[in-house]
Amino acid sequence: MGEFFKDIPRVKYEGRTSGNPLSFRFYNPDEVIGGKTMRETLKFALSWWHTMGGDGTDMFGSGTADKSWNASDSAERAKNKVYAAFEIMDKLGIEYFCFHDRDLSPDYGSLSETNAKLDEAAEVVAKMQAETGKKLLWGTANCFSHPRYMHGAGTSPSVDVFAFAGAQIKKALEITVKLGGNGYVFWGGREGYETLLNTDMGLELDNMARLMRLAVDYGRSIGFKGDFYVEPKPKEPTKHQYDFDSATVIGFLRKYGLDKDFKLNIEANHATLAMHTFQHELRVARESGMFGSIDANQGDTLLGWDTDQFPTNVYDCALCMYEVIKAGGFTHGGLNFDSKARRGSFAPEDIFHSYIAGMDAFALGLRIADKMIADGRIDKFVAERYASWNEGMGKDIISGKASLADLEKHALAKGEVTASLGSGRQEYLENVMNAIMFNL
Ligand code: XLS
Ligand code: CA
Ligand code: CA
């Protein structure tokens, strides 16, 4: 199979003073932080679409990076992609990967031929997994690129398209199970609308839930024990997507009784597209017991679209890991780098520089989040802020004992309460975080 990245050695942890750009300065896989090794906590994954397929093509120009993997024939390329992906994972010490069906093997025109070729590519993946022990974090079906999905997949007005999506998801689930996948993602790329003038929203939402229910039933029947995920995103490519944000998706899953099988896969850039912080989306999921997995990346604050940049904002990574630790860590999920190097970062070694940057940023995030929790000042402040709920009237409201008349009696007895309120101390808390981050 040959080596694709001959000049790149295995990337190792060399510590913060290392001047070697092909080393980790903060990600030390075997170091124990908060009772678990960094490797176990962070569960990094490679995204097949950006890393193995994305060549920098955008709406203004063609690709800049060579992702042909020394093959002109599609089937040959699919195989070489597998070998190259496993070499990248090996050299970076990444244990997991994620893919769409069409990232592993392209569309060949007929569904039966496409499926047969997908099986061949999956065989190569299975062989490499057996040799290396690498694991599939999640699989998914690309039900958004092909023109047939122009009006949606599960939400298409055409039953034929709905059925096609079902067939594709069935096959993607089979491949996911065959490769021991821990998760299966629904990202509703075109499940939304461009104008309400042509849209039966009620039917579309019901149908989207029907497709998910069919997928759960089939997945469980073939032995899939992992989590199904919905990945919220508010817009892009469509004007409005039904899986707008965490809160919307949780409401949807509960309405249709899908919340026992589904959790959320939260992407940082999608959070900001929904005008939320990444931490907000994670917090909403964790408070509802629906936190599942993460697509690690970041948007550009000035551009405001889905740029899928490698995450380097340590502040955001720290707040993310704070939420992950508070959620009890990942169960089936992990940190998938749904990230792509910039179009100008086209050289093969940029793949490694960008993953190293993302992995080190999250390693720093974990180190800082662990310190924030051990430091205790933030948690203590929050606990004290809500202390009035632990006794007297607070306790009675929570236990359901107090009526509105009791509240009135309480208010009349207390009189004006403004003066007894404590400060929110936002700036103090932000400075506590800075002090922990930059304890130089
Ligand atoms: C696109 C999404 C997509 C999902 C998987 O914006 O991030 O890549 O993660 O379909
Ligand atoms: Ca994503
Ligand atoms: Ca994205």
GROMACS .gro file of C-alpha atoms in nm, residues 147-311:
model
  165
  147PRO     CA    1  -2.983   1.648  -0.676
  148ARG     CA    2  -3.263   1.408  -0.574
  149TYR     CA    3  -3.242   1.566  -0.228
  150MET     CA    4  -3.299   1.920  -0.356
  151HIS     CA    5  -3.629   1.943  -0.160
  152GLY     CA    6  -3.510   1.739   0.136
  153ALA     CA    7  -3.473   1.368   0.214
  154GLY     CA    8  -3.702   1.270   0.504
  155THR     CA    9  -3.890   1.595   0.441
  156SER     CA   10  -3.912   1.569   0.065
  157PRO     CA   11  -4.259   1.621  -0.087
  158SER     CA   12  -4.185   1.309  -0.293
  159VAL     CA   13  -4.239   0.967  -0.136
  160ASP     CA   14  -3.990   0.823  -0.385
  161VAL     CA   15  -3.717   1.044  -0.247
  162PHE     CA   16  -3.818   0.953   0.109
  163ALA     CA   17  -3.787   0.586   0.015
  164PHE     CA   18  -3.448   0.644  -0.148
  165ALA     CA   19  -3.323   0.813   0.167
  166GLY     CA   20  -3.454   0.517   0.368
  167ALA     CA   21  -3.265   0.276   0.144
  168GLN     CA   22  -2.946   0.478   0.182
  169ILE     CA   23  -2.983   0.498   0.561
  170LYS     CA   24  -3.050   0.122   0.580
  171LYS     CA   25  -2.723   0.052   0.402
  172ALA     CA   26  -2.530   0.312   0.605
  173LEU     CA   27  -2.660   0.153   0.925
  174GLU     CA   28  -2.549  -0.191   0.806
  175ILE     CA   29  -2.198  -0.059   0.735
  176THR     CA   30  -2.192   0.121   1.072
  177VAL     CA   31  -2.286  -0.200   1.253
  178LYS     CA   32  -2.038  -0.406   1.050
  179LEU     CA   33  -1.757  -0.167   1.149
  180GLY     CA   34  -1.860  -0.166   1.517
  181GLY     CA   35  -1.978   0.197   1.513
  182ASN     CA   36  -2.059   0.363   1.846
  183GLY     CA   37  -2.302   0.609   1.694
  184TYR     CA   38  -2.516   0.699   1.395
  185VAL     CA   39  -2.578   1.064   1.300
  186PHE     CA   40  -2.871   1.239   1.139
  187TRP     CA   41  -2.772   1.579   1.008
  188GLY     CA   42  -3.067   1.726   0.821
  189GLY     CA   43  -2.874   1.915   0.557
  190ARG     CA   44  -3.176   1.983   0.342
  191GLU     CA   45  -3.446   1.903   0.597
  192GLY     CA   46  -3.596   2.248   0.612
  193TYR     CA   47  -3.741   2.498   0.372
  194GLU     CA   48  -3.652   2.783   0.140
  195THR     CA   49  -4.003   2.934   0.146
  196LEU     CA   50  -4.315   2.852   0.346
  197LEU     CA   51  -4.522   2.931   0.036
  198ASN     CA   52  -4.449   2.582  -0.098
  199THR     CA   53  -4.414   2.394   0.231
  200ASP     CA   54  -4.638   2.163   0.437
  201MET     CA   55  -4.440   2.200   0.758
  202GLY     CA   56  -4.655   1.966   0.967
  203LEU     CA   57  -4.623   1.675   0.725
  204GLU     CA   58  -4.252   1.736   0.678
  205LEU     CA   59  -4.183   1.724   1.052
  206ASP     CA   60  -4.397   1.413   1.098
  207ASN     CA   61  -4.217   1.245   0.810
  208MET     CA   62  -3.873   1.334   0.940
  209ALA     CA   63  -3.967   1.166   1.268
  210ARG     CA   64  -4.107   0.866   1.076
  211LEU     CA   65  -3.774   0.820   0.898
  212MET     CA   66  -3.586   0.836   1.228
  213ARG     CA   67  -3.822   0.584   1.388
  214LEU     CA   68  -3.772   0.347   1.093
  215ALA     CA   69  -3.395   0.387   1.130
  216VAL     CA   70  -3.408   0.313   1.505
  217ASP     CA   71  -3.624   0.005   1.453
  218TYR     CA   72  -3.401  -0.130   1.179
  219GLY     CA   73  -3.076  -0.038   1.358
  220ARG     CA   74  -3.184  -0.213   1.677
  221SER     CA   75  -3.301  -0.516   1.477
  222ILE     CA   76  -2.954  -0.564   1.329
  223GLY     CA   77  -2.777  -0.525   1.663
  224PHE     CA   78  -2.690  -0.155   1.677
  225LYS     CA   79  -2.641  -0.077   2.045
  226GLY     CA   80  -2.491   0.269   2.018
  227ASP     CA   81  -2.654   0.611   2.020
  228PHE     CA   82  -2.842   0.774   1.739
  229TYR     CA   83  -2.763   1.144   1.720
  230VAL     CA   84  -2.926   1.448   1.569
  231GLU     CA   85  -2.681   1.724   1.483
  232PRO     CA   86  -2.849   2.064   1.515
  233LYS     CA   87  -2.782   2.334   1.257
  234PRO     CA   88  -3.007   2.635   1.191
  235LYS     CA   89  -2.934   2.720   0.827
  236GLU     CA   90  -2.690   2.667   0.542
  237PRO     CA   91  -2.756   2.511   0.300
  238THR     CA   92  -3.128   2.580   0.346
  239LYS     CA   93  -3.273   2.906   0.471
  240HIS     CA   94  -3.422   2.726   0.770
  241GLN     CA   95  -3.344   2.379   0.896
  242TYR     CA   96  -3.583   2.206   1.132
  243ASP     CA   97  -3.298   2.090   1.360
  244PHE     CA   98  -3.230   2.455   1.440
  245ASP     CA   99  -3.051   2.421   1.774
  246SER     CA  100  -3.025   2.192   2.079
  247ALA     CA  101  -3.347   2.315   2.241
  248THR     CA  102  -3.548   2.275   1.919
  249VAL     CA  103  -3.413   1.925   1.856
  250ILE     CA  104  -3.481   1.810   2.213
  251GLY     CA  105  -3.842   1.931   2.183
  252PHE     CA  106  -3.876   1.748   1.850
  253LEU     CA  107  -3.730   1.421   1.981
  254ARG     CA  108  -3.956   1.430   2.287
  255LYS     CA  109  -4.265   1.512   2.085
  256TYR     CA  110  -4.212   1.207   1.866
  257GLY     CA  111  -4.094   0.972   2.145
  258LEU     CA  112  -3.745   0.944   1.998
  259ASP     CA  113  -3.560   1.075   2.303
  260LYS     CA  114  -3.472   0.731   2.441
  261ASP     CA  115  -3.269   0.636   2.137
  262PHE     CA  116  -3.134   0.974   2.030
  263LYS     CA  117  -2.886   1.216   2.181
  264LEU     CA  118  -2.729   1.527   2.031
  265ASN     CA  119  -2.411   1.568   1.830
  266ILE     CA  120  -2.319   1.928   1.891
  267GLU     CA  121  -2.103   2.123   1.650
  268ALA     CA  122  -1.933   2.445   1.762
  269ASN     CA  123  -1.980   2.627   1.432
  270HIS     CA  124  -2.348   2.534   1.417
  271ALA     CA  125  -2.396   2.679   1.766
  272THR     CA  126  -2.266   3.016   1.655
  273LEU     CA  127  -2.473   3.002   1.335
  274ALA     CA  128  -2.776   2.969   1.566
  275MET     CA  129  -2.651   3.279   1.754
  276HIS     CA  130  -2.560   3.073   2.058
  277THR     CA  131  -2.228   3.002   2.218
  278PHE     CA  132  -2.085   2.651   2.188
  279GLN     CA  133  -2.112   2.626   2.568
  280HIS     CA  134  -2.482   2.718   2.555
  281GLU     CA  135  -2.562   2.435   2.316
  282LEU     CA  136  -2.369   2.188   2.530
  283ARG     CA  137  -2.535   2.315   2.847
  284VAL     CA  138  -2.885   2.277   2.702
  285ALA     CA  139  -2.805   1.920   2.599
  286ARG     CA  140  -2.650   1.822   2.930
  287GLU     CA  141  -2.930   1.972   3.139
  288SER     CA  142  -3.174   1.756   2.940
  289GLY     CA  143  -2.965   1.441   2.967
  290MET     CA  144  -2.921   1.451   2.589
  291PHE     CA  145  -2.551   1.523   2.557
  292GLY     CA  146  -2.397   1.276   2.315
  293SER     CA  147  -2.106   1.373   2.098
  294ILE     CA  148  -1.920   1.675   1.961
  295ASP     CA  149  -1.816   1.799   1.619
  296ALA     CA  150  -1.512   2.002   1.714
  297ASN     CA  151  -1.441   2.307   1.501
  298GLN     CA  152  -1.495   2.682   1.507
  299GLY     CA  153  -1.644   2.950   1.286
  300ASP     CA  154  -1.495   3.286   1.201
  301THR     CA  155  -1.652   3.556   1.415
  302LEU     CA  156  -1.647   3.807   1.130
  303LEU     CA  157  -1.764   3.584   0.846
  304GLY     CA  158  -2.060   3.422   1.019
  305TRP     CA  159  -2.099   3.116   0.798
  306ASP     CA  160  -2.009   2.750   0.839
  307THR     CA  161  -1.633   2.778   0.789
  308ASP     CA  162  -1.552   2.456   0.980
  309GLN     CA  163  -1.212   2.577   1.094
  310PHE     CA  164  -0.989   2.370   1.315
  311PRO     CA  165  -1.057   2.476   1.675
   0.00000   0.00000   0.00000
